[in-house]
Short mmCIF file of C-alpha atoms in Angstrom, two decimals:
data_model
loop_
_atom_site.label_atom_id
_atom_site.label_comp_id
_atom_site.label_asym_id
_atom_site.label_seq_id
_atom_site.Cartn_x
_atom_site.Cartn_y
_atom_site.Cartn_z
CA MET A 1 -17.50 -19.20 -10.13
CA ASN A 2 -18.92 -16.51 -11.36
CA GLU A 3 -17.91 -14.09 -9.16
CA ARG A 4 -14.45 -15.68 -9.45
CA ARG A 5 -14.37 -14.92 -12.87
CA HIS A 6 -15.06 -11.51 -12.23
CA LEU A 7 -12.66 -11.09 -10.02
CA GLU A 8 -9.88 -12.79 -11.68
CA ASP A 9 -11.00 -9.45 -14.41
CA LEU A 10 -9.69 -6.83 -12.42
CA PRO A 11 -5.87 -5.28 -12.31
CA ARG A 12 -3.74 -7.41 -12.28
CA ARG A 13 -0.80 -5.31 -10.67
CA ILE A 14 -1.84 -1.37 -9.63
CA VAL A 15 1.32 0.87 -9.28
CA VAL A 16 0.81 4.07 -7.14
CA VAL A 17 4.34 6.60 -8.38
CA GLY A 18 4.12 8.58 -5.23
CA GLY A 19 4.03 7.82 -1.30
CA GLY A 20 3.15 10.21 1.10
CA ALA A 21 -0.79 11.09 2.68
CA ALA A 22 -2.36 10.33 -0.57
CA GLY A 23 0.05 7.62 -1.83
CA TRP A 24 -0.81 5.70 1.05
CA MET A 25 -3.74 6.34 1.43
CA ALA A 26 -4.85 4.27 -1.80
CA ALA A 27 -2.50 1.74 -1.22
CA ALA A 28 -3.63 1.35 1.96
CA LEU A 29 -7.90 1.07 0.97
CA LEU A 30 -7.27 0.16 -2.05
CA ALA A 31 -5.43 -3.47 -0.75
CA ARG A 32 -8.31 -3.36 1.65
CA CYS A 33 -11.00 -3.85 -1.15
CA LEU A 34 -9.44 -5.55 -3.38
CA LYS A 35 -8.16 -8.45 -1.22
CA GLN A 36 -10.88 -10.58 -1.96
CA ALA A 37 -9.10 -9.99 -5.88
CA ARG A 38 -5.41 -11.63 -7.05
CA THR A 39 -4.54 -8.40 -7.29
CA THR A 40 -1.53 -6.77 -6.14
CA VAL A 41 -1.18 -3.04 -4.80
CA THR A 42 2.54 -1.45 -5.31
CA VAL A 43 3.99 2.10 -3.83
CA ILE A 44 6.62 2.71 -5.45
CA GLU A 45 8.57 6.13 -3.00
CA PRO A 46 11.80 8.07 -3.09
CA PRO A 47 13.78 8.16 -0.52
CA GLY A 48 14.58 11.23 1.56
CA GLN A 49 12.03 13.53 3.54
CA ARG A 50 9.17 13.75 3.88
CA GLY A 51 7.69 16.81 5.37
CA LEU A 52 8.04 19.08 8.22
CA GLY A 53 5.06 18.24 9.76
CA VAL A 54 3.30 21.92 10.34
CA GLY A 55 0.86 20.11 10.91
CA GLU A 56 -2.64 19.21 9.07
CA ALA A 57 -6.52 20.23 9.33
CA THR A 58 -9.07 17.53 8.48
CA ILE A 59 -13.33 17.50 8.81
CA PRO A 60 -15.26 14.28 9.58
CA SER A 61 -15.72 12.59 6.73
CA VAL A 62 -11.98 11.11 7.42
CA LEU A 63 -13.93 9.16 10.04
CA ARG A 64 -15.69 6.78 7.15
CA LEU A 65 -10.69 6.78 6.24
CA LEU A 66 -10.77 5.15 9.87
CA ASP A 67 -13.72 3.02 9.22
CA ASN A 68 -13.16 1.50 6.16
CA LEU A 69 -9.44 1.01 7.05
CA GLU A 70 -10.58 -1.03 10.27
CA VAL A 71 -8.66 1.72 12.19
CA ALA A 72 -9.34 2.65 15.93
CA GLU A 73 -9.98 6.77 16.74
CA ALA A 74 -7.26 6.40 19.95
CA GLU A 75 -4.87 4.47 17.68
CA MET A 76 -4.37 7.51 14.79
CA MET A 77 -4.64 10.26 17.58
CA ARG A 78 -1.79 8.70 19.18
CA ALA A 79 0.55 8.06 15.82
CA CYS A 80 -0.25 11.37 14.49
CA GLU A 81 0.08 13.69 18.33
CA ALA A 82 -3.99 14.85 16.60
CA THR A 83 -6.33 16.67 18.44
CA TYR A 84 -10.23 16.87 17.83
CA LYS A 85 -11.75 19.54 16.16
CA LEU A 86 -14.86 20.38 16.06
CA GLY A 87 -14.74 23.66 13.13
CA ILE A 88 -13.27 26.69 12.12
CA GLN A 89 -12.36 30.64 13.40
CA PHE A 90 -12.58 33.57 10.68
CA ALA A 91 -10.60 35.93 12.49
CA ASP A 92 -10.39 39.51 11.23
CA TRP A 93 -12.29 38.18 7.85
CA VAL A 94 -15.33 39.94 7.67
CA ARG A 95 -13.31 43.03 9.15
CA LEU A 96 -10.61 43.38 11.19
CA GLU A 97 -11.78 42.42 14.67
CA ARG A 98 -14.22 40.31 13.88
CA ASP A 99 -14.96 36.68 13.87
CA SER A 100 -16.16 34.61 12.11
CA TRP A 101 -17.18 30.80 12.38
CA HIS A 102 -18.12 27.19 9.81
CA PRO A 103 -18.79 24.29 13.54
CA PHE A 104 -19.55 21.16 11.98
CA GLY A 105 -22.31 18.92 11.83
CA VAL A 106 -26.36 20.48 11.90
CA CYS A 107 -27.12 23.35 13.44
CA GLY A 108 -28.61 23.00 15.90
CA ALA A 109 -31.83 20.60 13.89
CA ARG A 110 -33.56 19.96 11.42
CA LEU A 111 -36.78 21.60 11.35
CA ASP A 112 -39.45 19.44 8.85
CA GLY A 113 -35.88 18.19 7.10
CA ARG A 114 -34.89 21.19 6.28
CA ASP A 115 -31.76 23.15 7.87
CA LEU A 116 -32.86 25.80 10.60
CA PHE A 117 -31.68 28.86 8.70
CA PRO A 118 -34.45 29.66 7.25
CA TYR A 119 -36.29 29.98 10.29
CA TRP A 120 -33.74 31.96 11.67
CA HIS A 121 -34.05 33.88 9.43
CA ALA A 122 -37.35 34.69 8.36
CA GLU A 123 -36.99 35.11 12.75
CA ARG A 124 -34.76 38.09 12.19
CA LEU A 125 -36.64 39.75 9.56
CA ALA A 126 -39.63 39.68 11.45
CA GLY A 127 -36.94 41.81 15.24
CA ARG A 128 -37.98 37.94 16.56
CA LEU A 129 -34.77 36.89 17.07
CA LEU A 130 -30.92 38.62 16.92
CA ARG A 131 -28.75 35.60 18.28
CA PRO A 132 -26.40 34.66 14.69
CA TYR A 133 -27.10 31.64 13.07
CA HIS A 134 -23.79 29.87 13.94
CA SER A 135 -25.04 30.76 17.95
CA TYR A 136 -27.33 27.38 17.17
CA SER A 137 -24.38 25.09 16.95
CA VAL A 138 -23.64 22.63 19.83
CA HIS A 139 -20.15 22.53 18.56
CA TRP A 140 -19.78 25.63 18.60
CA ALA A 141 -20.44 26.31 22.17
CA ALA A 142 -18.54 23.13 23.03
CA ALA A 143 -15.40 25.22 21.35
CA LEU A 144 -16.03 28.26 22.96
CA ALA A 145 -16.31 25.67 26.34
CA GLY A 146 -13.08 23.59 25.22
CA LYS A 147 -14.36 21.09 25.12
CA GLY A 148 -13.79 17.79 22.88
CA PRO A 149 -16.82 15.94 21.28
CA HIS A 150 -17.37 12.48 23.66
CA ALA A 151 -19.21 12.18 26.75
CA GLU A 152 -19.69 9.94 29.37
CA GLY A 153 -22.08 7.92 27.48
CA GLY A 154 -22.08 9.59 24.09
CA SER A 155 -22.34 13.02 23.27
CA PRO A 156 -24.42 14.60 20.24
CA ILE A 157 -21.29 15.60 18.78
CA SER A 158 -19.71 11.66 18.98
CA HIS A 159 -23.32 9.67 17.90
CA THR A 160 -23.61 11.38 14.67
CA ARG A 161 -19.37 11.91 13.88
CA SER A 162 -18.99 14.64 12.95
CA TYR A 163 -15.43 16.23 14.44
CA ALA A 164 -12.28 16.14 12.89
CA PHE A 165 -9.16 15.91 13.23
CA HIS A 166 -5.73 17.91 13.58
CA LEU A 167 -2.80 15.78 13.05
CA ASP A 168 1.02 15.17 12.21
CA ALA A 169 0.65 14.60 8.41
CA VAL A 170 4.25 13.21 7.71
CA ALA A 171 3.23 10.98 10.80
CA PHE A 172 -0.17 10.04 9.99
CA ALA A 173 1.65 9.27 6.24
CA THR A 174 3.81 6.86 7.73
CA PHE A 175 0.38 5.42 9.73
CA LEU A 176 -0.71 4.50 6.27
CA ARG A 177 2.00 3.04 5.38
CA ALA A 178 2.56 1.05 7.69
CA ARG A 179 -0.96 -0.28 7.61
CA ALA A 180 -1.27 -0.62 4.00
CA ILE A 181 2.07 -3.44 4.44
CA ALA A 182 0.68 -5.45 6.55
CA ALA A 183 -2.30 -5.08 4.37
CA GLY A 184 -0.48 -6.52 2.20
CA VAL A 185 1.32 -3.92 -0.56
CA GLU A 186 4.47 -3.83 -1.87
CA ALA A 187 6.05 -1.15 -1.30
CA ILE A 188 9.71 -0.23 -3.61
CA ASP A 189 12.31 2.75 -2.95
CA GLY A 190 12.71 4.35 -5.34
CA ALA A 191 12.83 7.16 -8.59
CA VAL A 192 10.63 7.70 -11.64
CA THR A 193 12.79 8.19 -14.20
CA SER A 194 10.61 7.51 -17.87
CA VAL A 195 7.57 5.23 -18.75
CA SER A 196 6.96 3.44 -20.96
CA ARG A 197 3.20 3.08 -23.38
CA ASN A 198 1.25 0.75 -23.70
CA ALA A 199 -0.78 0.26 -27.05
CA THR A 200 -4.15 2.41 -26.15
CA GLY A 201 -1.95 5.59 -25.42
CA GLY A 202 -1.59 5.03 -21.76
CA ILE A 203 1.17 3.14 -19.21
CA ALA A 204 3.19 -0.36 -19.97
CA GLN A 205 5.19 0.32 -17.07
CA VAL A 206 7.19 2.26 -15.64
CA ARG A 207 11.51 2.60 -14.87
CA LEU A 208 13.66 3.61 -12.06
CA ASP A 209 16.50 5.25 -11.22
CA ASP A 210 17.60 2.03 -10.68
CA GLY A 211 17.44 0.43 -13.54
CA ARG A 212 14.33 -1.64 -13.33
CA ALA A 213 11.27 -1.52 -14.72
CA ILE A 214 7.84 -1.63 -12.39
CA PRO A 215 4.94 -2.74 -15.22
CA GLY A 216 0.82 -2.46 -14.26
CA GLU A 217 -2.39 -1.91 -15.64
CA LEU A 218 -3.86 0.62 -13.45
CA PHE A 219 -1.25 3.54 -12.09
CA ILE A 220 -2.05 5.83 -9.22
CA ASP A 221 -0.28 9.30 -9.96
CA CYS A 222 0.84 11.20 -6.29
CA THR A 223 3.25 11.99 -7.33
CA GLY A 224 2.15 16.09 -5.53
CA PHE A 225 2.12 19.39 -7.78
CA ARG A 226 4.58 17.25 -10.79
CA ALA A 227 2.29 15.17 -11.72
CA GLN A 228 4.81 13.21 -13.74
CA LEU A 229 2.45 10.72 -15.23
CA ILE A 230 -1.26 12.72 -15.34
CA SER A 231 0.33 15.58 -16.71
CA GLU A 232 4.13 15.46 -18.17
CA ALA A 233 3.15 11.79 -19.45
CA LEU A 234 0.55 11.87 -20.87
CA GLY A 235 -0.15 14.98 -21.70
CA ASP A 236 -3.33 15.72 -19.97
CA PRO A 237 -3.54 19.23 -19.52
CA PHE A 238 -3.89 21.97 -15.85
CA ILE A 239 -6.22 24.36 -15.32
CA SER A 240 -4.91 27.21 -13.41
CA TRP A 241 -7.41 29.09 -11.00
CA ASN A 242 -4.74 32.36 -9.90
CA ASP A 243 -7.24 34.71 -11.48
CA ARG A 244 -10.05 33.34 -9.04
CA LEU A 245 -7.78 32.01 -5.98
CA LEU A 246 -5.19 34.78 -5.59
CA CYS A 247 -2.79 32.60 -2.85
CA ASP A 248 0.16 31.13 -5.10
CA ARG A 249 2.41 30.85 -2.38
CA ALA A 250 2.82 29.04 1.48
CA VAL A 251 4.97 29.93 4.65
CA ALA A 252 4.60 27.24 7.04
CA THR A 253 6.65 25.98 10.37
CA ARG A 254 6.35 24.99 14.20
CA ILE A 255 5.77 26.82 16.84
CA PRO A 256 5.01 25.84 21.13
CA ALA A 257 1.78 23.61 22.55
CA ALA A 258 -0.38 25.53 23.64
CA ARG A 259 -0.81 24.45 27.59
CA GLN A 260 -5.16 24.92 26.31
CA VAL A 261 -5.47 22.58 22.83
CA ALA A 262 -8.41 24.60 20.99
CA PRO A 263 -10.58 21.76 19.80
CA PHE A 264 -10.81 23.61 17.02
CA THR A 265 -8.49 25.19 13.58
CA ARG A 266 -8.01 29.51 13.47
CA ALA A 267 -7.54 30.99 10.02
CA THR A 268 -6.92 34.66 10.67
CA ALA A 269 -7.02 37.15 7.34
CA LEU A 270 -3.07 38.82 7.07
CA SER A 271 -2.36 41.35 5.09
CA ALA A 272 -1.96 39.63 1.57
CA GLY A 273 -3.14 36.06 2.70
CA TRP A 274 -4.04 34.41 5.75
CA HIS A 275 -2.63 31.82 7.87
CA TRP A 276 -3.51 28.93 9.97
CA THR A 277 -3.10 27.86 13.19
CA ILE A 278 -3.76 24.51 13.82
CA PRO A 279 -2.23 22.74 17.86
CA LEU A 280 -0.77 19.20 17.66
CA THR A 281 0.07 17.63 21.00
CA SER A 282 3.27 18.79 21.37
CA ARG A 283 3.59 21.60 19.39
CA THR A 284 1.74 23.71 17.24
CA GLY A 285 1.85 23.76 13.14
CA VAL A 286 1.38 27.68 11.45
CA GLY A 287 1.79 28.61 8.03
CA TYR A 288 1.13 31.83 6.36
CA VAL A 289 -1.26 31.90 2.26
CA TYR A 290 -0.58 34.32 0.69
CA SER A 291 -0.24 36.87 -2.97
CA SER A 292 2.93 36.68 -4.26
CA ARG A 293 2.33 39.62 -6.59
CA HIS A 294 1.32 41.15 -3.28
CA THR A 295 3.95 40.52 -0.89
CA SER A 296 7.43 38.59 -1.19
CA ASP A 297 8.57 35.12 0.38
CA ASP A 298 11.00 37.29 3.62
CA ALA A 299 8.04 39.63 4.04
CA ALA A 300 5.48 36.59 4.42
CA TRP A 301 7.90 34.96 6.92
CA GLU A 302 8.17 37.76 8.77
CA GLU A 303 4.70 38.93 8.64
CA LEU A 304 3.55 35.15 9.65
CA ARG A 305 6.92 35.19 12.79
CA ARG A 306 5.05 38.51 14.40
CA ALA A 307 1.07 37.29 13.31
CA THR A 308 2.16 33.97 15.84
CA GLY A 309 4.38 36.04 18.04
CA ASP A 310 7.55 33.96 16.85
CA GLY A 311 9.02 37.10 16.37
CA GLY A 312 11.84 36.99 18.92
CA ASP A 313 12.98 33.20 17.85
CA PRO A 314 15.55 33.56 14.48
CA THR A 315 16.81 29.95 14.92
CA ARG A 316 12.82 28.46 14.06
CA GLU A 317 13.82 27.54 9.85
CA PRO A 318 10.34 27.54 7.25
CA LEU A 319 8.68 26.16 4.70
CA LEU A 320 8.83 27.71 2.20
CA LEU A 321 6.33 26.41 -0.48
CA LYS A 322 5.28 27.23 -4.26
CA LEU A 323 1.44 26.31 -4.68
CA ARG A 324 0.49 25.39 -8.14
CA VAL A 325 -3.58 26.03 -7.58
CA GLY A 326 -5.98 24.52 -10.06
CA ARG A 327 -6.87 21.04 -11.10
CA GLN A 328 -5.83 18.32 -14.11
CA THR A 329 -8.51 18.62 -17.51
CA GLU A 330 -9.38 15.00 -16.98
CA PHE A 331 -8.83 12.89 -13.53
CA TRP A 332 -8.79 9.91 -14.51
CA LYS A 333 -6.55 9.63 -18.21
CA GLY A 334 -5.79 6.56 -20.06
CA ASN A 335 -4.56 3.77 -17.59
CA VAL A 336 -3.72 7.15 -14.95
CA VAL A 337 -5.71 8.12 -12.07
CA ALA A 338 -4.00 11.32 -10.29
CA LEU A 339 -5.10 11.55 -6.78
CA GLY A 340 -3.61 13.82 -4.56
CA LEU A 341 -1.24 17.87 -4.98
CA ALA A 342 -1.15 15.68 -9.16
CA ALA A 343 -4.58 16.04 -9.24
CA GLY A 344 -5.42 19.44 -7.46
CA PHE A 345 -4.91 21.66 -5.61
CA ILE A 346 -7.17 23.93 -3.41
CA GLU A 347 -6.31 25.91 -0.83
CA PRO A 348 -6.18 24.95 2.69
CA LEU A 349 -8.54 27.47 4.30
CA GLU A 350 -11.61 24.96 4.88
CA SER A 351 -8.75 21.98 5.33
CA THR A 352 -10.19 19.61 1.82
CA GLY A 353 -6.86 18.47 1.11
CA LEU A 354 -7.49 14.86 2.63
CA HIS A 355 -10.34 14.81 2.07
CA LEU A 356 -10.46 15.50 -2.00
CA THR A 357 -7.93 12.29 -2.36
CA GLN A 358 -10.33 10.37 0.12
CA VAL A 359 -13.24 11.59 -1.65
CA ALA A 360 -11.13 9.78 -4.95
CA ILE A 361 -9.54 6.66 -4.21
CA GLU A 362 -13.34 5.78 -2.39
CA LEU A 363 -15.42 6.81 -6.32
CA LEU A 364 -12.74 5.55 -7.74
CA LEU A 365 -13.96 1.59 -6.32
CA ASP A 366 -16.87 2.16 -6.55
CA LEU A 367 -15.89 2.72 -10.48
CA LEU A 368 -13.31 0.43 -10.60
CA PRO A 369 -12.23 -1.38 -14.16
CA ASP A 370 -11.41 -5.34 -15.11
CA ARG A 371 -10.26 -6.08 -18.51
CA ARG A 372 -14.32 -5.68 -20.50
CA SER A 373 -15.17 -1.50 -18.89
CA PRO A 374 -15.94 0.31 -21.00
CA ASP A 375 -14.84 4.28 -20.72
CA LEU A 376 -18.36 5.11 -19.40
CA LEU A 377 -16.81 4.30 -16.18
CA ARG A 378 -13.76 6.39 -16.98
CA GLU A 379 -16.11 9.33 -18.21
CA ALA A 380 -18.76 9.22 -15.12
CA TYR A 381 -15.64 9.27 -12.96
CA ASN A 382 -13.94 12.70 -14.02
CA ARG A 383 -17.50 13.89 -14.42
CA ARG A 384 -17.53 13.86 -10.28
CA MET A 385 -14.68 14.87 -10.52
CA THR A 386 -14.77 18.40 -11.76
CA ARG A 387 -17.94 18.70 -10.06
CA ILE A 388 -17.00 18.08 -6.66
CA PHE A 389 -13.06 20.00 -7.29
CA ASP A 390 -15.38 23.40 -8.82
CA GLU A 391 -17.82 22.73 -5.98
CA VAL A 392 -15.07 23.10 -3.23
CA ARG A 393 -12.79 25.29 -4.74
CA ASP A 394 -16.18 27.87 -5.37
CA PHE A 395 -17.19 27.48 -1.38
CA VAL A 396 -13.56 27.89 -0.64
CA GLN A 397 -13.56 31.63 -2.64
CA LEU A 398 -17.16 31.97 -1.49
CA HIS A 399 -15.08 33.70 1.94
CA TYR A 400 -13.07 36.01 -0.17
CA MET A 401 -16.00 36.93 -2.13
CA LEU A 402 -17.90 37.67 1.16
CA SER A 403 -15.19 39.47 3.39
CA GLY A 404 -15.98 43.41 4.18
CA ARG A 405 -11.56 43.59 3.85
CA ARG A 406 -10.67 46.27 1.55
CA ASP A 407 -7.33 47.28 3.71
CA THR A 408 -5.00 46.38 1.64
CA PRO A 409 -4.11 45.79 -2.67
CA PHE A 410 -4.40 42.14 -2.32
CA TRP A 411 -8.39 42.07 -0.50
CA GLN A 412 -9.29 44.67 -2.66
CA ASP A 413 -7.99 42.11 -5.68
CA ALA A 414 -8.45 38.85 -3.53
CA THR A 415 -12.72 40.04 -3.65
CA ALA A 416 -13.63 41.49 -6.25
CA ALA A 417 -11.79 38.50 -8.64
CA ALA A 418 -14.59 37.13 -10.86
CA GLY A 419 -16.36 33.89 -9.92
CA SER A 420 -17.75 31.16 -12.15
CA ASP A 421 -20.85 30.80 -13.86
CA ALA A 422 -22.54 28.09 -10.42
CA LEU A 423 -20.97 30.68 -8.24
CA VAL A 424 -22.28 33.38 -9.57
CA ALA A 425 -26.05 31.52 -10.16
CA ARG A 426 -26.29 29.98 -6.79
CA LEU A 427 -26.15 33.25 -5.69
CA ALA A 428 -27.94 34.53 -7.47
CA ALA A 429 -31.01 32.24 -5.84
CA TYR A 430 -29.40 32.41 -2.20
CA ASP A 431 -30.33 35.78 -2.40
CA GLU A 432 -33.39 36.38 -3.88
CA SER A 433 -34.82 33.27 -0.75
CA GLY A 434 -32.30 31.75 0.64
CA TRP A 435 -32.12 28.63 -1.80
CA LEU A 436 -29.51 26.68 -2.61
CA GLU A 437 -28.69 24.92 -5.68
CA ASP A 438 -27.40 20.81 -6.14
CA LEU A 439 -24.65 20.90 -3.89
CA LEU A 440 -23.05 18.04 -4.26
CA PRO A 441 -22.24 15.81 -0.85
CA GLU A 442 -18.86 15.01 -1.14
CA ALA A 443 -18.64 19.08 -1.58
CA PHE A 444 -19.65 20.88 1.16
CA PRO A 445 -23.82 20.42 2.63
CA ASP A 446 -26.40 23.45 3.19
CA THR A 447 -25.63 24.54 6.31
CA SER A 448 -22.23 25.10 5.58
CA TRP A 449 -22.88 28.23 2.64
CA PHE A 450 -25.47 29.26 5.18
CA HIS A 451 -22.63 29.53 7.81
CA ILE A 452 -19.81 31.10 5.69
CA LEU A 453 -23.19 33.34 3.65
CA ALA A 454 -24.43 33.95 7.02
CA GLY A 455 -21.62 34.68 9.32
CA ASN A 456 -19.94 37.40 6.97
CA GLY A 457 -23.99 39.45 6.94
CA ARG A 458 -25.33 38.00 3.63
CA LEU A 459 -28.47 37.03 3.81
CA PRO A 460 -31.60 36.96 1.61
CA ARG A 461 -34.17 38.95 0.75
CA ARG A 462 -36.92 36.89 1.67
CA PRO A 463 -37.70 33.63 3.08
CA LEU A 464 -38.88 30.00 1.76
CA PRO A 465 -41.87 30.60 1.62
CA LEU A 466 -43.18 27.57 3.57
CA ALA A 467 -40.57 29.92 6.44
CA LEU A 468 -42.64 32.22 6.86
CA ALA A 469 -45.71 30.12 6.43
CA ALA A 470 -44.41 28.38 9.88
CA ASP A 471 -46.45 28.94 13.13
CA PRO A 472 -43.83 31.66 15.22
CA GLU A 473 -44.89 30.96 18.43
CA ARG A 474 -43.76 26.86 17.70
CA VAL A 475 -40.50 27.66 15.65
CA GLN A 476 -39.78 30.20 18.46
CA SER A 477 -40.53 27.54 21.24
CA THR A 478 -37.61 25.23 19.17
CA LEU A 479 -35.79 27.33 19.02
CA ALA A 480 -35.41 28.15 22.71
CA ALA A 481 -35.69 24.52 22.98
CA MET A 482 -32.56 23.69 20.55
CA LEU A 483 -30.26 25.92 23.10
CA ARG A 484 -31.03 25.06 26.46
CA GLN A 485 -29.87 21.36 24.68
CA ASN A 486 -27.08 22.38 23.96
CA GLU A 487 -26.22 23.90 26.73
CA GLN A 488 -27.16 20.36 28.33
CA ALA A 489 -24.87 18.83 25.63
CA VAL A 490 -22.12 20.84 26.23
CA GLN A 491 -21.48 20.47 30.45
CA GLU A 492 -21.51 17.46 30.12
CA LEU A 493 -19.27 17.32 27.55
CA LEU A 494 -15.67 15.73 28.47
CA PRO A 495 -12.93 18.49 28.20
CA HIS A 496 -10.72 18.58 24.99
CA GLY A 497 -7.35 18.01 27.23
CA GLU A 498 -9.12 16.13 29.27
CA ILE A 499 -9.28 13.58 25.76
CA LEU A 500 -6.53 14.07 25.07
CA ALA A 501 -4.80 12.85 28.37
CA GLN A 502 -6.34 10.06 28.06
CA ILE A 503 -5.59 8.67 24.25
CA HIS A 504 -1.61 10.01 24.88
CA GLY A 505 -1.14 10.77 28.31
CA PRO A 506 -0.17 14.24 30.88
CA PRO A 507 1.31 16.85 28.61
CA ALA A 508 4.78 17.14 28.09
CA GLU A 509 6.59 20.05 29.66
CA PRO A 510 9.13 21.25 27.32
CA GLU A 511 8.36 24.43 25.41
CA VAL A 512 4.87 24.45 26.51
CA ALA A 513 3.47 28.72 25.73
CA ALA A 514 1.11 30.63 27.17
CA ALA A 515 -2.44 29.44 25.20
CA THR A 516 -3.15 30.97 22.22
CA ALA A 517 -6.74 30.82 22.19
CA GLY A 518 -7.83 34.25 21.26
CA ARG A 519 -10.61 35.93 21.23
CA LEU A 520 -14.33 33.53 20.84
CA ILE A 521 -17.04 36.60 19.40
#
C-alpha cells in the first residue's frame, strides 16, 4: 500500500521537448524505469531533417545503457551501422609525426589495488624499463592487431565490458525512438512556440505551432544549443568556456568506408584544431573541430578534404556547425531538466556527448522528485552535474595543455590557455608524486589521466613511496607476465572484420576506399 502511494506521488506527465538521441534516450529510460508508475512520458519533436549521420563515437558506459534498455548489442549495431571501439589514437598531438593513445580498460592489471602507473614510473626512473605505459594495455595491442573485443569463450575485454562503439547518431536516435514508443512513450510531431509558467516559477505547459497546449509536471529540455526551456523560458545563464577550449566550429562529412575497419577512433591534430575519423560499416565519418578565430569555414573545409584524401571529389557536401562551448549554470531549474546540447557542450575529443546525456538521465532517475520532494534533490543534482561537466572539460583541455605543438597561432594560443583552479591543483599534485586527487567515476578514471599525461611525456618528479618500496623483481616479473597475457589474449581475439561480418553480413562492395589505418606507433 505504501509503495503504491509513493508511486502515485511521482509526476503524472513528463514532457520531453526535442527528440534526437538525447530526447529519445531520456524517454526510453524514463518509460522503462517508471513502467510501474502511472506516469505518461511524452516527446515533442519537430518534423524534418535530423542530421547527416556522419558518425559518433562512444565510451564503455554505453554498454550500461544497452543493459538498462534490455537491448542486445548486435541488434543495436545492425540498426546503427556500428563498429567496435577499443580506444582513441591521437595523431600529431604531441608533435608532428608522433602519436599517443588513450585505450579503454585497465592498463595491464592493478597491483595491490593500485593502477600500474606508479610502479611503471618507478621502474622507468630507475632505468630498468623503456616500454611506454600504454604498451601494457591489451586494448592498445588489440587495436594495433585489428582485433575486436570478443573471442570464442570470452576475452579480458568482453569480460570487463571495456569497449564501446562507433555508430550513426541519427540511426541511433531512430533506434531509441522505436524502443521508447514500444515502451509506451507518446510521440507528438510539432514545434514549441511558447510556454506558460506555473505559480512556483517553473513551466505549466508548452504550446505547439498547431495551437495545442501540452501540460506537464516535469519537463526535459532537449532542444539543442537553443536551450529553449532552461535558457530562453527560465533564464538560466550559460557559462562559456571559449577562453579555455578555443574550438567553436565544426565541419563534417562522409567518405567511403575503409576495406579494413579500424577498431579505434582517430583524432588528428590540424592547423586550427583537430579532425576525427569514425569508421562505420558502410562509410567513414570525418569532421574538423576548429577555432573560428584561427581559420575560416571555407579554409577548414579545404583542410579537412586534404587531410582525409577527399580533395578530388567536389560533390561531397559539408555539414557546418557553430558550437556553443560551455554549460548551463543550473542543469535542473524549477521543473525543467536540460539534457544533451541544451545542458552544455564539450568538444568531442574524448567522445563524451552521449555519455554526458546518459549519466545525467541516470542521476535524474536516482533523484526523481515526487510531490513531497524538497529542493535539496535538485540542488544535489546540480552540484553533481556541475562537477561531472567541469571535470570532463578539464580532461579535454589537458590534451591541449600537454601538446608540444607551437607551429601555428592556434596551437600557441590553445596550449597557453589557462586551466581551471581544480585542474591546476590536480596537475601540481601529480607533478610531485603521481597522485591524482578525487576523480569522479562518471568522468574519467585515473588510468585515462595516466594515459594522456604519460603519452605526452609529462611524468612526476618522483614515484609514490609505496611504488618505491615494492620489490623490483616482483614488479618486473609482473610486468613481463602482463605482456605475455596480453599477447595470448590478442591471439585469441577475433578479427574486427570477422566479428562485423557475423553481425552485419559481408561488407558492401560499392564506394569502398583503400584502408586508412594510418600510423600505429
